PDB file of C-alpha atoms in Angstrom:
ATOM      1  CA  UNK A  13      94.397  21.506  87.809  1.00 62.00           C
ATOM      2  CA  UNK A  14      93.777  21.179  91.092  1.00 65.00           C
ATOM      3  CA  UNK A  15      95.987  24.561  91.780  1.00 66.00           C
ATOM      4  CA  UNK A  16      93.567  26.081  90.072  1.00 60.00           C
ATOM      5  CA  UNK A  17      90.518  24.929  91.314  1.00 71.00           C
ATOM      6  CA  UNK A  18      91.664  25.680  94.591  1.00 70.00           C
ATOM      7  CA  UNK A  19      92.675  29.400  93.327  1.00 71.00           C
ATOM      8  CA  UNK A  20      89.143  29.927  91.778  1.00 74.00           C
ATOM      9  CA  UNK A  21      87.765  28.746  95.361  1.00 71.00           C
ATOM     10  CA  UNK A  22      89.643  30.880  97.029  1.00 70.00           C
ATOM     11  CA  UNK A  23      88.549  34.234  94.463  1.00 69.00           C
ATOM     12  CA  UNK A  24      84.701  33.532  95.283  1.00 64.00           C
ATOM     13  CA  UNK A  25      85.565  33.552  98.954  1.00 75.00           C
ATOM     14  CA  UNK A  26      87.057  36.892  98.908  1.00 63.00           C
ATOM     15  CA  UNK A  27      84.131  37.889  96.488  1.00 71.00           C
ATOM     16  CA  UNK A  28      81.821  36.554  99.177  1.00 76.00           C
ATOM     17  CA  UNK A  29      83.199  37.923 101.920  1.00 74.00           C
ATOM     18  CA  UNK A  30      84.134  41.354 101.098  1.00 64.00           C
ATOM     19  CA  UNK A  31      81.481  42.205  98.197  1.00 60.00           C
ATOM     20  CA  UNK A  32      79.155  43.734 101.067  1.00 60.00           C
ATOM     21  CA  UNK A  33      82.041  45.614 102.776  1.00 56.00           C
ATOM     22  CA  UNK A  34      83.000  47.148  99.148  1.00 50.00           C
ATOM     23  CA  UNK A  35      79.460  48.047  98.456  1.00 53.00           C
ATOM     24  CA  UNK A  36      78.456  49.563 101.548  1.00 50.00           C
ATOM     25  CA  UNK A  37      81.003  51.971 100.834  1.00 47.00           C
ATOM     26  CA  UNK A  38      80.323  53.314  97.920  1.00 46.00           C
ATOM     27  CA  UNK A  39      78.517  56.476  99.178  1.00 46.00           C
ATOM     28  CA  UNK A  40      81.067  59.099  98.714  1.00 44.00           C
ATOM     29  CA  UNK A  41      79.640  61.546 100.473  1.00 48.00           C
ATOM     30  CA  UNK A  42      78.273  59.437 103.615  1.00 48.00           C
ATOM     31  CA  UNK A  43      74.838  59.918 104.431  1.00 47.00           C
ATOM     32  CA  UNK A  44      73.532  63.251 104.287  1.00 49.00           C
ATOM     33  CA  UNK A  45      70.474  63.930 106.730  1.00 51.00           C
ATOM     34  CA  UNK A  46      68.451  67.000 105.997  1.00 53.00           C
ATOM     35  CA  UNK A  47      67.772  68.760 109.161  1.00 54.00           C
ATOM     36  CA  UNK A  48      67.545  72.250 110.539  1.00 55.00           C
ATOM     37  CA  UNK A  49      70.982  72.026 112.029  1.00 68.00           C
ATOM     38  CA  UNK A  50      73.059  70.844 108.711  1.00 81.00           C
ATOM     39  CA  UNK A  51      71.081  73.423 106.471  1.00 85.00           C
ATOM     40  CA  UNK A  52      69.612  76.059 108.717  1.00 86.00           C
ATOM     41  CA  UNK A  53      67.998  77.774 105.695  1.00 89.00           C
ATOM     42  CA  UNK A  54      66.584  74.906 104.107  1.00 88.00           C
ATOM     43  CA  UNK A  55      62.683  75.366 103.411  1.00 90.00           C
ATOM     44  CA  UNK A  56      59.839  74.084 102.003  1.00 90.00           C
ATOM     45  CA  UNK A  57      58.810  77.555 100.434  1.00 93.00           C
ATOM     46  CA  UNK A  58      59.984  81.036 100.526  1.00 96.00           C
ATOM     47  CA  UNK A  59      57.666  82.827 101.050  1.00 96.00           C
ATOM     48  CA  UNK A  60      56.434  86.202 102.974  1.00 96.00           C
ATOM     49  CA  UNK A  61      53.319  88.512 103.075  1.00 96.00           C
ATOM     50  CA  UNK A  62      53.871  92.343 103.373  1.00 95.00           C
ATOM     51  CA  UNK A  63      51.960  94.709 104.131  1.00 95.00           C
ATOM     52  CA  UNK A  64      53.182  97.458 101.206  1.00 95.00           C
ATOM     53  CA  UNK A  65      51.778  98.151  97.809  1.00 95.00           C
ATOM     54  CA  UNK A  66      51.636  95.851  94.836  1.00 96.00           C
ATOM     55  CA  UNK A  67      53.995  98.242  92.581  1.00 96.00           C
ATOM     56  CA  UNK A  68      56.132  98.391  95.446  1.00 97.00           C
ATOM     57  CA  UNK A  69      57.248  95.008  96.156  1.00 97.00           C
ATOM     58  CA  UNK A  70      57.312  94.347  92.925  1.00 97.00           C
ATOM     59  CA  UNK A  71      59.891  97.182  92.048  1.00 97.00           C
ATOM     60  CA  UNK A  72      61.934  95.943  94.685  1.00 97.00           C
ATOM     61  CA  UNK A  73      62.011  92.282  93.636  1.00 97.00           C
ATOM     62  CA  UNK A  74      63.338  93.683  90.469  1.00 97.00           C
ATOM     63  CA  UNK A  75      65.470  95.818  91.857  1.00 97.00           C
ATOM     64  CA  UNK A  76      67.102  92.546  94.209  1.00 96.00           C
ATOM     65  CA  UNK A  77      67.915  90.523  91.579  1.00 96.00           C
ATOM     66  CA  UNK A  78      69.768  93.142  89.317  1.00 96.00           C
ATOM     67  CA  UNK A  79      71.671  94.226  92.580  1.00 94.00           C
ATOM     68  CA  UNK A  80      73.470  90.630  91.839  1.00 94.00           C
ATOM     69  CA  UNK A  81      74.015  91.775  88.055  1.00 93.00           C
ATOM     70  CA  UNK A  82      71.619  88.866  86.917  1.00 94.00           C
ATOM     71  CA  UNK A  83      69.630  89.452  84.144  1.00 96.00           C
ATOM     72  CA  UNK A  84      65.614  89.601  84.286  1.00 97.00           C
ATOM     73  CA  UNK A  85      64.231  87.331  81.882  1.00 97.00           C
ATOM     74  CA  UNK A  86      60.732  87.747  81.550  1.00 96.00           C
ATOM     75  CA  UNK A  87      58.684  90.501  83.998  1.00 96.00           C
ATOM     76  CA  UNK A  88      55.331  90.440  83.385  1.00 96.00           C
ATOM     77  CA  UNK A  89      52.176  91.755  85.451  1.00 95.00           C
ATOM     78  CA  UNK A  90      48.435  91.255  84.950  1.00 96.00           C
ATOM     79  CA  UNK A  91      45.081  92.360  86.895  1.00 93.00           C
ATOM     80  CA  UNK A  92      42.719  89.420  87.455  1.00 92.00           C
ATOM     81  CA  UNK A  93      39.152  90.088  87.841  1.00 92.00           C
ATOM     82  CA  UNK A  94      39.042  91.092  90.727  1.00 91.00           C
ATOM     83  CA  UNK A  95      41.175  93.981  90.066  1.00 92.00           C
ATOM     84  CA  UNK A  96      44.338  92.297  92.036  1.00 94.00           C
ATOM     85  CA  UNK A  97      47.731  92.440  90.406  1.00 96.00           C
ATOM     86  CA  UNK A  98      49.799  89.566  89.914  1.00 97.00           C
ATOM     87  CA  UNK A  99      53.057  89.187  88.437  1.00 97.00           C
ATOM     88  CA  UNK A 100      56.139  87.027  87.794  1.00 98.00           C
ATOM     89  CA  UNK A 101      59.842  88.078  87.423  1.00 98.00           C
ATOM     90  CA  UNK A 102      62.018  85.120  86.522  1.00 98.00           C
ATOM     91  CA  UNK A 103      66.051  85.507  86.257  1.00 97.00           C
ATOM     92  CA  UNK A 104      68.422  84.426  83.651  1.00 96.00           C
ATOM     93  CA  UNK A 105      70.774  81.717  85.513  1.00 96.00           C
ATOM     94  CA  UNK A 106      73.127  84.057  87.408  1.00 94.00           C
ATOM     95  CA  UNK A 107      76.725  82.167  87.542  1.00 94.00           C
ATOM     96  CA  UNK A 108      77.786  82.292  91.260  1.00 92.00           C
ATOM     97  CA  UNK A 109      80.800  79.935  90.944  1.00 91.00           C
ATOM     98  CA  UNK A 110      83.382  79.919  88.101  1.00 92.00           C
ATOM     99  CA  UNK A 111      87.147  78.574  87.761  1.00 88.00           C
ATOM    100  CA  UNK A 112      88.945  76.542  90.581  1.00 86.00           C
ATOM    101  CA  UNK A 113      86.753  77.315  93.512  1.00 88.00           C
ATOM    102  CA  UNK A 114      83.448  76.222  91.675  1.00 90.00           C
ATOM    103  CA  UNK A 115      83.796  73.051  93.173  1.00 90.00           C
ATOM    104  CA  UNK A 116      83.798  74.557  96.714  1.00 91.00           C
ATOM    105  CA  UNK A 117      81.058  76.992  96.019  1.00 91.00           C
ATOM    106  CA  UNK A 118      78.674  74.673  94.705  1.00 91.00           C
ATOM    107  CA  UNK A 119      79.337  72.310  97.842  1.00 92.00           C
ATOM    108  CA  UNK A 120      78.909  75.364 100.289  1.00 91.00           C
ATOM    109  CA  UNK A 121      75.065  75.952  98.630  1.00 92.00           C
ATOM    110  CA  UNK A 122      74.218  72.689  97.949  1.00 92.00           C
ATOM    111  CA  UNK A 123      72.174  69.895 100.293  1.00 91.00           C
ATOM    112  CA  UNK A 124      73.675  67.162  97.137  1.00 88.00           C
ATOM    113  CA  UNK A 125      75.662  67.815  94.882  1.00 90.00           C
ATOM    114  CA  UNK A 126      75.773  65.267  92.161  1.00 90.00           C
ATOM    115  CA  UNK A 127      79.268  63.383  92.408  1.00 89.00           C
ATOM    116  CA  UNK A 128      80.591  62.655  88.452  1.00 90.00           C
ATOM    117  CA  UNK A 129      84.048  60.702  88.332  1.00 91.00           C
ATOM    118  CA  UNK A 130      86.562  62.366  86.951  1.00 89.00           C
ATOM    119  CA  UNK A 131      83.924  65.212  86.627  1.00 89.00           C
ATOM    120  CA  UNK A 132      85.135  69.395  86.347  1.00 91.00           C
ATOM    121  CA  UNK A 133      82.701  71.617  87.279  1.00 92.00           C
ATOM    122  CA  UNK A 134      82.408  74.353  84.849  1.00 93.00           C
ATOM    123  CA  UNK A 135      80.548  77.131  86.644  1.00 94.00           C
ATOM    124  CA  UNK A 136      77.723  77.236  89.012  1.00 94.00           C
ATOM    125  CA  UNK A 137      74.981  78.761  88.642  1.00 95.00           C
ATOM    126  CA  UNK A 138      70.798  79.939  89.976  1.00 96.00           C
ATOM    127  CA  UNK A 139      68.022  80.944  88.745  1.00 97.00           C
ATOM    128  CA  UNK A 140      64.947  82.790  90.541  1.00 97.00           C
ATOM    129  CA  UNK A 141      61.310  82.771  89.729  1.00 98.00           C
ATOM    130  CA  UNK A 142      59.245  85.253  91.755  1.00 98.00           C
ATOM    131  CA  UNK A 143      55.564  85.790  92.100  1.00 98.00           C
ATOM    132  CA  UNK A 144      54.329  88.386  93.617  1.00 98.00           C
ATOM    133  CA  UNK A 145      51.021  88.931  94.381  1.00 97.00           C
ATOM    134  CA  UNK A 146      48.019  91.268  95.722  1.00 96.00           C
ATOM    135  CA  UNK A 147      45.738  89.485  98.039  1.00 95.00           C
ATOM    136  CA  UNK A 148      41.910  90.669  98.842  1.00 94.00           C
ATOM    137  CA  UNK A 149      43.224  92.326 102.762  1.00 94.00           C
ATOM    138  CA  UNK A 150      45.603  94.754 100.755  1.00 92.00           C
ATOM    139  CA  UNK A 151      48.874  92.609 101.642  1.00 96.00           C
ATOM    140  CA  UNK A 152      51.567  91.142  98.915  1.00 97.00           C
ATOM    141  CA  UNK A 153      52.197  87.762  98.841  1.00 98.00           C
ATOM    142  CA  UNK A 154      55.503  87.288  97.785  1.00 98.00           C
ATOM    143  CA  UNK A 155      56.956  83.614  96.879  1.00 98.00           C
ATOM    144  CA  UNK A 156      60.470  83.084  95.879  1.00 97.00           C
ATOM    145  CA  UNK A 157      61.774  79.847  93.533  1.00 96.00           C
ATOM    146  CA  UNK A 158      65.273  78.643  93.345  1.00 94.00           C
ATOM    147  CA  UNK A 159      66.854  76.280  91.305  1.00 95.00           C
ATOM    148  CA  UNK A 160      70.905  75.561  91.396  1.00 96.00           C
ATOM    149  CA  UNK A 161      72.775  73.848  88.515  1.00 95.00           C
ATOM    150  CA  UNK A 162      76.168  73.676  87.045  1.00 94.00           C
ATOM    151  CA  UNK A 163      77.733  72.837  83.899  1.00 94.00           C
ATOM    152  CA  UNK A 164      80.124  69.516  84.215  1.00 92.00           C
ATOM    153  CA  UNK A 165      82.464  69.717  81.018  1.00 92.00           C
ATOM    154  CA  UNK A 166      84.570  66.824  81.360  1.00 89.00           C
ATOM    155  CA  UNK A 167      82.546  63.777  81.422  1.00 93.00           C
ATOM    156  CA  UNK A 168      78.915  64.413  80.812  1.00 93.00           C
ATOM    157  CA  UNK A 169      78.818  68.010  78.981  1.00 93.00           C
ATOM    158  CA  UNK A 170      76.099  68.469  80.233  1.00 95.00           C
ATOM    159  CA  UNK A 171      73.831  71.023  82.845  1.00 95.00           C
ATOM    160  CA  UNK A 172      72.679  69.295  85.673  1.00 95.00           C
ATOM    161  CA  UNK A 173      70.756  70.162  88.539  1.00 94.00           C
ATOM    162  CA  UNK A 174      69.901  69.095  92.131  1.00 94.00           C
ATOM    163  CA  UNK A 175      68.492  70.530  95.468  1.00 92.00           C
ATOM    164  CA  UNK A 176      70.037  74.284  97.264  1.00 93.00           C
ATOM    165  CA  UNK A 177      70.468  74.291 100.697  1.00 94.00           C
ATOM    166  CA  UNK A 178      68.409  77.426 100.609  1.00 94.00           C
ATOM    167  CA  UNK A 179      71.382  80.099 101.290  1.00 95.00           C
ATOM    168  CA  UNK A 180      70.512  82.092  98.060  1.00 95.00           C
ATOM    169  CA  UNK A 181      66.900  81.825  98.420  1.00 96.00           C
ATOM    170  CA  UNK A 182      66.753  83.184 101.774  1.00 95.00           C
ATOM    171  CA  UNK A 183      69.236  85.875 101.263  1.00 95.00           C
ATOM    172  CA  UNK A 184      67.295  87.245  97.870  1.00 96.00           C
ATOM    173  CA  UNK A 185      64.025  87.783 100.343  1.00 96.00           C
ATOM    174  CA  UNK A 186      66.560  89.257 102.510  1.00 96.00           C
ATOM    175  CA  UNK A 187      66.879  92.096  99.396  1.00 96.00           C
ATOM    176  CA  UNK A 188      63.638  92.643  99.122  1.00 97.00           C
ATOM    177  CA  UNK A 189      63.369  93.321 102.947  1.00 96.00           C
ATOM    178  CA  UNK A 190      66.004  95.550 102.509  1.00 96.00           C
ATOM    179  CA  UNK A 191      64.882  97.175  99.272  1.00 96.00           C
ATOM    180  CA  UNK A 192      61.110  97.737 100.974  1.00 96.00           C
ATOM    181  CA  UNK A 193      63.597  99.444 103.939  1.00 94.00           C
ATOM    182  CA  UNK A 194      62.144  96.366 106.231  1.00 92.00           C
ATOM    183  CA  UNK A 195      64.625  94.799 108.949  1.00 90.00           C
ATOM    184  CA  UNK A 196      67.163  92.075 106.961  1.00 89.00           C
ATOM    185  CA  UNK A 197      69.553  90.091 107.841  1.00 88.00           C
ATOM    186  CA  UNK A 198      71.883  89.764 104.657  1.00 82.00           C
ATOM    187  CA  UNK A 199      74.814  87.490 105.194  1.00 80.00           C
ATOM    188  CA  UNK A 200      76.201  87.855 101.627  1.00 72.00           C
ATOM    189  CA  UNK A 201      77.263  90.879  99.812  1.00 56.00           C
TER     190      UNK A 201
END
């Protein structure tokens, strides 16, 4: 008996003194600080104002994401009162990562990727939601929405999504620059 009081003593000892050193390290992925320097493209908004026509801008915003053989879900204009066009194009989810490198895709466009034990990654994917519109000086205001998400098939079966480092968003306003024949800097092909 006393053996095993002694034993059970000892246990909540261990528990005692390494609980905190086991806990602390439970953050797989160590702690990820979002700066300019770890995610130069991060943003707030994407956004730009151009000085071309309404029908222009939006023809090339079209135009960008079917370059990437992504399909445009809805595209639709209208003319407020004031006679200014608006419009919104928003993308099916274009699948940028399938197979065994999805893992390493979705990490390279990712600020956190959501960690799933045991989890396989399915694809990767993003969708785009762009509004474009006419302001009263005769400029386009153009504002570009990302959203990243995969498919985990192993544990959860289920679609989840989390924050872009802002790599895809930047480089589709990069297409429209290049599409309006404006200066770009497009890092992907």
């Amino acid at each position: 008996m006393k053996n095993f009081t002694n034993s059970i003593l000892f246990s909540l000892i261990c528990i005692i003194i390494f609980a905190p050193a086991l806990i602390a390290q439970d953050d797989w992925r160590g702690s990820t600080i979002e700066t300019k320097d770890n995610f130069p493209y991060l943003k707030d908004k994407y956004e730009m104002t151009l000085d071309q026509t309404f029908d222009t801008v939006w023809e090339a915003a079209k135009k960008s994401i079917e370059e990437i053989n992504c399909s445009i879900i809805t595209a639709n204009t209208r003319q407020d009162d004031e006679g200014l066009y608006r419009g919104t194009i928003q993308s099916d989810f274009c699948i940028f990562a399938v197979g065994d490198t999805t893992l390493v895709n979705m990490r390279y466009y990712s600020v956190d990727l959501p960690f799933i034990r045991g989890g396989v990654w399915a694809n990767g994917r993003m969708q785009y939601k762009i509004i474009v519109r006419e302001t009263q000086d005769n400029k386009v205001y153009v504002l570009l929405n990302g959203e990243i998400s995969g498919m985990e098939s192993h544990v959860t079966n289920k679609v989840h999504f989390w924050k872009s480092n802002g790599f895809k968003e930047s480089m589709m306003m990069e297409r429209i620059k290049m599409h309006l024949g404006l200066p770009y800097e497009l890092k992907e092909q």
